[in-house]
Amino acid sequence: MKFGAIFFFLLTLFLLVSSLGWAQWVQPLIPEGRSQGEPRSLLPKDLNLTDKQIEQMGSTQDQYLRDMTALRNELLNKRYELRRLLSDPKSKASKIRSKQKEVFALESQVQERILDYQLQMRDILTPQQFELWVSKHGMPFGHGMHHGPGMGPMHHGSGMGPKHQGSGKGKKRP
């Protein structure tokens, strides 16, 4: 019984800390000296955003962050449940497979939400603003579609955008 209480306490503590860490990580990027009414991300000034665009981008990003926090917290919990099932020799294969399908479904929802966010943000920009962004900075709003250079923990390909072309291709990590 004592082991169960300790395990439950540690699990609760882990989930709390990971949730707080995740919430801190997904906070919008607001440079010092800027207010909440200004662009949440580090958008280039040469885009000449209107006040309406700034407001639309801010509310779109706020909703995205709320949605993603909820989805990713649920995904973390499902992954934990899957690990728990895998580590229990008494767990039935059917239950493990079912839990894995739940994880896959949530991962798919995360990717769909990322794409929706990117399309919404792209639609806020005029065609000229979008072209200017791409020509100077590569594809905008690309965070979240990949895990940085290599595009995932087991991949060694290049990242996205013109600055990354050719970097990492064919290279193997030690």
PDB file of C-alpha atoms in Angstrom:
ATOM      1  CA  MET A   1       0.000   0.000   0.000  1.00  0.00           C
ATOM      2  CA  LYS A   2       2.841   2.351   0.846  1.00  0.00           C
ATOM      3  CA  PHE A   3       4.447   1.645  -2.549  1.00  0.00           C
ATOM      4  CA  GLY A   4       1.157   2.495  -4.305  1.00  0.00           C
ATOM      5  CA  ALA A   5       0.892   5.823  -2.493  1.00  0.00           C
ATOM      6  CA  ILE A   6       4.486   6.716  -3.332  1.00  0.00           C
ATOM      7  CA  PHE A   7       3.987   5.685  -6.963  1.00  0.00           C
ATOM      8  CA  PHE A   8       0.783   7.749  -7.218  1.00  0.00           C
ATOM      9  CA  PHE A   9       2.512  10.770  -5.651  1.00  0.00           C
ATOM     10  CA  LEU A  10       5.480  10.504  -8.026  1.00  0.00           C
ATOM     11  CA  LEU A  11       3.185  10.061 -11.023  1.00  0.00           C
ATOM     12  CA  THR A  12       1.139  13.103 -10.026  1.00  0.00           C
ATOM     13  CA  LEU A  13       4.297  15.132  -9.457  1.00  0.00           C
ATOM     14  CA  PHE A  14       5.705  14.058 -12.843  1.00  0.00           C
ATOM     15  CA  LEU A  15       2.503  14.990 -14.684  1.00  0.00           C
ATOM     16  CA  LEU A  16       2.294  18.337 -12.900  1.00  0.00           C
ATOM     17  CA  VAL A  17       5.908  19.239 -13.637  1.00  0.00           C
ATOM     18  CA  SER A  18       5.675  18.104 -17.263  1.00  0.00           C
ATOM     19  CA  SER A  19       2.440  20.074 -17.744  1.00  0.00           C
ATOM     20  CA  LEU A  20       3.982  23.205 -16.275  1.00  0.00           C
ATOM     21  CA  GLY A  21       7.112  22.734 -18.348  1.00  0.00           C
ATOM     22  CA  TRP A  22       5.050  22.263 -21.476  1.00  0.00           C
ATOM     23  CA  ALA A  23       2.906  25.307 -20.712  1.00  0.00           C
ATOM     24  CA  GLN A  24       6.060  27.388 -20.289  1.00  0.00           C
ATOM     25  CA  TRP A  25       7.532  26.039 -23.540  1.00  0.00           C
ATOM     26  CA  VAL A  26       4.499  26.907 -25.669  1.00  0.00           C
ATOM     27  CA  GLN A  27       4.212  30.471 -24.402  1.00  0.00           C
ATOM     28  CA  PRO A  28       4.077  32.946 -27.266  1.00  0.00           C
ATOM     29  CA  LEU A  29       7.297  34.740 -28.057  1.00  0.00           C
ATOM     30  CA  ILE A  30       6.894  38.329 -26.906  1.00  0.00           C
ATOM     31  CA  PRO A  31      10.090  40.349 -27.023  1.00  0.00           C
ATOM     32  CA  GLU A  32      10.831  42.547 -24.041  1.00  0.00           C
ATOM     33  CA  GLY A  33       9.187  45.928 -24.256  1.00  0.00           C
ATOM     34  CA  ARG A  34       6.250  44.712 -26.322  1.00  0.00           C
ATOM     35  CA  SER A  35       2.716  44.548 -25.074  1.00  0.00           C
ATOM     36  CA  GLN A  36       0.176  41.761 -25.523  1.00  0.00           C
ATOM     37  CA  GLY A  37      -1.523  43.752 -28.298  1.00  0.00           C
ATOM     38  CA  GLU A  38       1.510  43.549 -30.559  1.00  0.00           C
ATOM     39  CA  PRO A  39       2.487  40.499 -32.627  1.00  0.00           C
ATOM     40  CA  ARG A  40       3.001  37.469 -30.408  1.00  0.00           C
ATOM     41  CA  SER A  41       5.715  35.987 -32.571  1.00  0.00           C
ATOM     42  CA  LEU A  42       8.836  37.564 -33.910  1.00  0.00           C
ATOM     43  CA  LEU A  43       7.300  38.724 -37.177  1.00  0.00           C
ATOM     44  CA  PRO A  44       9.529  40.841 -39.399  1.00  0.00           C
ATOM     45  CA  LYS A  45       8.694  44.533 -39.408  1.00  0.00           C
ATOM     46  CA  ASP A  46       9.167  44.668 -43.186  1.00  0.00           C
ATOM     47  CA  LEU A  47       5.804  42.902 -43.599  1.00  0.00           C
ATOM     48  CA  ASN A  48       4.002  46.110 -42.568  1.00  0.00           C
ATOM     49  CA  LEU A  49       1.215  44.265 -40.767  1.00  0.00           C
ATOM     50  CA  THR A  50      -2.004  46.158 -40.163  1.00  0.00           C
ATOM     51  CA  ASP A  51      -3.527  46.383 -36.697  1.00  0.00           C
ATOM     52  CA  LYS A  52      -6.244  43.986 -37.864  1.00  0.00           C
ATOM     53  CA  GLN A  53      -3.649  41.438 -39.034  1.00  0.00           C
ATOM     54  CA  ILE A  54      -1.793  41.727 -35.742  1.00  0.00           C
ATOM     55  CA  GLU A  55      -5.026  41.127 -33.828  1.00  0.00           C
ATOM     56  CA  GLN A  56      -6.018  38.199 -36.068  1.00  0.00           C
ATOM     57  CA  MET A  57      -2.593  36.601 -35.734  1.00  0.00           C
ATOM     58  CA  GLY A  58      -2.647  37.058 -31.968  1.00  0.00           C
ATOM     59  CA  SER A  59      -6.078  35.505 -31.498  1.00  0.00           C
ATOM     60  CA  THR A  60      -5.241  32.680 -33.927  1.00  0.00           C
ATOM     61  CA  GLN A  61      -2.048  31.928 -32.037  1.00  0.00           C
ATOM     62  CA  ASP A  62      -3.785  32.107 -28.651  1.00  0.00           C
ATOM     63  CA  GLN A  63      -6.404  29.562 -29.766  1.00  0.00           C
ATOM     64  CA  TYR A  64      -3.710  27.357 -31.284  1.00  0.00           C
ATOM     65  CA  LEU A  65      -1.735  27.351 -28.043  1.00  0.00           C
ATOM     66  CA  ARG A  66      -4.824  26.458 -25.998  1.00  0.00           C
ATOM     67  CA  ASP A  67      -5.734  23.636 -28.389  1.00  0.00           C
ATOM     68  CA  MET A  68      -2.194  22.292 -28.573  1.00  0.00           C
ATOM     69  CA  THR A  69      -1.675  22.363 -24.825  1.00  0.00           C
ATOM     70  CA  ALA A  70      -4.805  20.265 -24.301  1.00  0.00           C
ATOM     71  CA  LEU A  71      -3.949  17.848 -27.130  1.00  0.00           C
ATOM     72  CA  ARG A  72      -0.345  17.393 -26.084  1.00  0.00           C
ATOM     73  CA  ASN A  73      -1.250  16.875 -22.428  1.00  0.00           C
ATOM     74  CA  GLU A  74      -3.697  14.173 -23.488  1.00  0.00           C
ATOM     75  CA  LEU A  75      -1.032  12.676 -25.753  1.00  0.00           C
ATOM     76  CA  LEU A  76       1.492  12.620 -22.892  1.00  0.00           C
ATOM     77  CA  ASN A  77      -1.027  10.807 -20.708  1.00  0.00           C
ATOM     78  CA  LYS A  78      -1.816   8.227 -23.416  1.00  0.00           C
ATOM     79  CA  ARG A  79       1.891   7.620 -24.031  1.00  0.00           C
ATOM     80  CA  TYR A  80       2.389   7.101 -20.305  1.00  0.00           C
ATOM     81  CA  GLU A  81      -0.511   4.633 -20.231  1.00  0.00           C
ATOM     82  CA  LEU A  82       1.010   2.799 -23.196  1.00  0.00           C
ATOM     83  CA  ARG A  83       4.409   2.570 -21.474  1.00  0.00           C
ATOM     84  CA  ARG A  84       2.705   1.292 -18.339  1.00  0.00           C
ATOM     85  CA  LEU A  85       0.878  -1.386 -20.331  1.00  0.00           C
ATOM     86  CA  LEU A  86       4.061  -2.395 -22.156  1.00  0.00           C
ATOM     87  CA  SER A  87       5.965  -2.738 -18.895  1.00  0.00           C
ATOM     88  CA  ASP A  88       3.280  -4.953 -17.349  1.00  0.00           C
ATOM     89  CA  PRO A  89       3.794  -8.586 -18.413  1.00  0.00           C
ATOM     90  CA  LYS A  90       0.125  -9.285 -17.638  1.00  0.00           C
ATOM     91  CA  SER A  91      -1.159  -6.720 -20.166  1.00  0.00           C
ATOM     92  CA  LYS A  92      -2.940  -8.246 -23.124  1.00  0.00           C
ATOM     93  CA  ALA A  93      -1.608  -7.499 -26.597  1.00  0.00           C
ATOM     94  CA  SER A  94      -5.063  -6.341 -27.710  1.00  0.00           C
ATOM     95  CA  LYS A  95      -5.157  -3.708 -24.978  1.00  0.00           C
ATOM     96  CA  ILE A  96      -1.643  -2.512 -25.877  1.00  0.00           C
ATOM     97  CA  ARG A  97      -2.569  -2.280 -29.573  1.00  0.00           C
ATOM     98  CA  SER A  98      -5.734  -0.383 -28.701  1.00  0.00           C
ATOM     99  CA  LYS A  99      -3.770   2.114 -26.616  1.00  0.00           C
ATOM    100  CA  GLN A 100      -1.235   2.517 -29.441  1.00  0.00           C
ATOM    101  CA  LYS A 101      -4.100   3.347 -31.829  1.00  0.00           C
ATOM    102  CA  GLU A 102      -5.241   6.039 -29.391  1.00  0.00           C
ATOM    103  CA  VAL A 103      -1.716   7.493 -29.369  1.00  0.00           C
ATOM    104  CA  PHE A 104      -1.591   7.463 -33.189  1.00  0.00           C
ATOM    105  CA  ALA A 105      -4.999   9.162 -33.387  1.00  0.00           C
ATOM    106  CA  LEU A 106      -3.869  11.931 -31.028  1.00  0.00           C
ATOM    107  CA  GLU A 107      -0.599  12.390 -32.927  1.00  0.00           C
ATOM    108  CA  SER A 108      -2.646  12.761 -36.102  1.00  0.00           C
ATOM    109  CA  GLN A 109      -4.875  15.359 -34.411  1.00  0.00           C
ATOM    110  CA  VAL A 110      -1.775  17.303 -33.341  1.00  0.00           C
ATOM    111  CA  GLN A 111      -0.444  17.343 -36.914  1.00  0.00           C
ATOM    112  CA  GLU A 112      -3.845  18.382 -38.294  1.00  0.00           C
ATOM    113  CA  ARG A 113      -4.054  21.235 -35.789  1.00  0.00           C
ATOM    114  CA  ILE A 114      -0.548  22.396 -36.722  1.00  0.00           C
ATOM    115  CA  LEU A 115      -1.499  22.443 -40.402  1.00  0.00           C
ATOM    116  CA  ASP A 116      -4.762  24.290 -39.645  1.00  0.00           C
ATOM    117  CA  TYR A 117      -2.787  26.899 -37.692  1.00  0.00           C
ATOM    118  CA  GLN A 118      -0.285  27.365 -40.501  1.00  0.00           C
ATOM    119  CA  LEU A 119      -3.043  27.758 -43.087  1.00  0.00           C
ATOM    120  CA  GLN A 120      -4.913  30.244 -40.890  1.00  0.00           C
ATOM    121  CA  MET A 121      -1.794  32.324 -40.345  1.00  0.00           C
ATOM    122  CA  ARG A 122      -0.946  32.214 -44.056  1.00  0.00           C
ATOM    123  CA  ASP A 123      -4.463  33.401 -44.937  1.00  0.00           C
ATOM    124  CA  ILE A 124      -4.060  36.456 -42.704  1.00  0.00           C
ATOM    125  CA  LEU A 125      -1.119  37.704 -44.783  1.00  0.00           C
ATOM    126  CA  THR A 126      -1.659  39.311 -48.164  1.00  0.00           C
ATOM    127  CA  PRO A 127      -0.079  37.460 -51.102  1.00  0.00           C
ATOM    128  CA  GLN A 128       2.626  40.137 -51.231  1.00  0.00           C
ATOM    129  CA  GLN A 129       3.393  39.813 -47.511  1.00  0.00           C
ATOM    130  CA  PHE A 130       3.547  36.046 -47.812  1.00  0.00           C
ATOM    131  CA  GLU A 131       5.896  36.201 -50.828  1.00  0.00           C
ATOM    132  CA  LEU A 132       8.111  38.704 -49.002  1.00  0.00           C
ATOM    133  CA  TRP A 133       8.246  36.471 -45.937  1.00  0.00           C
ATOM    134  CA  VAL A 134       9.143  33.356 -47.941  1.00  0.00           C
ATOM    135  CA  SER A 135      11.774  35.177 -50.016  1.00  0.00           C
ATOM    136  CA  LYS A 136      13.552  36.543 -46.931  1.00  0.00           C
ATOM    137  CA  HIS A 137      12.849  34.029 -44.183  1.00  0.00           C
ATOM    138  CA  GLY A 138      11.779  30.707 -45.695  1.00  0.00           C
ATOM    139  CA  MET A 139       8.422  29.130 -44.930  1.00  0.00           C
ATOM    140  CA  PRO A 140       6.649  30.933 -42.076  1.00  0.00           C
ATOM    141  CA  PHE A 141       4.992  29.349 -39.078  1.00  0.00           C
ATOM    142  CA  GLY A 142       6.965  26.168 -39.654  1.00  0.00           C
ATOM    143  CA  HIS A 143       7.564  25.374 -36.011  1.00  0.00           C
ATOM    144  CA  GLY A 144       5.750  22.273 -34.946  1.00  0.00           C
ATOM    145  CA  MET A 145       5.694  20.472 -38.288  1.00  0.00           C
ATOM    146  CA  HIS A 146       9.047  18.930 -37.516  1.00  0.00           C
ATOM    147  CA  HIS A 147      11.325  18.509 -34.552  1.00  0.00           C
ATOM    148  CA  GLY A 148      14.099  20.775 -35.784  1.00  0.00           C
ATOM    149  CA  PRO A 149      16.982  19.712 -37.971  1.00  0.00           C
ATOM    150  CA  GLY A 150      16.565  16.115 -38.954  1.00  0.00           C
ATOM    151  CA  MET A 151      12.788  16.286 -38.727  1.00  0.00           C
ATOM    152  CA  GLY A 152      12.460  13.806 -35.896  1.00  0.00           C
ATOM    153  CA  PRO A 153      14.507  11.860 -33.414  1.00  0.00           C
ATOM    154  CA  MET A 154      15.478   9.090 -35.851  1.00  0.00           C
ATOM    155  CA  HIS A 155      15.809  11.084 -39.077  1.00  0.00           C
ATOM    156  CA  HIS A 156      18.875  12.858 -40.347  1.00  0.00           C
ATOM    157  CA  GLY A 157      17.477  14.905 -43.231  1.00  0.00           C
ATOM    158  CA  SER A 158      17.563  18.652 -43.657  1.00  0.00           C
ATOM    159  CA  GLY A 159      15.217  21.122 -42.008  1.00  0.00           C
ATOM    160  CA  MET A 160      12.729  23.391 -43.781  1.00  0.00           C
ATOM    161  CA  GLY A 161      13.325  26.618 -45.676  1.00  0.00           C
ATOM    162  CA  PRO A 162      16.113  27.947 -47.861  1.00  0.00           C
ATOM    163  CA  LYS A 163      18.566  28.395 -45.016  1.00  0.00           C
ATOM    164  CA  HIS A 164      18.459  24.661 -44.290  1.00  0.00           C
ATOM    165  CA  GLN A 165      18.694  23.239 -47.790  1.00  0.00           C
ATOM    166  CA  GLY A 166      21.515  20.811 -48.064  1.00  0.00           C
ATOM    167  CA  SER A 167      22.374  20.829 -44.371  1.00  0.00           C
ATOM    168  CA  GLY A 168      22.310  17.386 -42.864  1.00  0.00           C
ATOM    169  CA  LYS A 169      21.632  15.452 -46.075  1.00  0.00           C
ATOM    170  CA  GLY A 170      23.553  12.261 -46.209  1.00  0.00           C
ATOM    171  CA  LYS A 171      25.183  12.872 -42.854  1.00  0.00           C
ATOM    172  CA  LYS A 172      24.915  10.208 -40.222  1.00  0.00           C
ATOM    173  CA  ARG A 173      24.916  10.924 -36.564  1.00  0.00           C
ATOM    174  CA  PRO A 174      27.398   9.035 -34.389  1.00  0.00           C
TER     175      PRO A 174
END
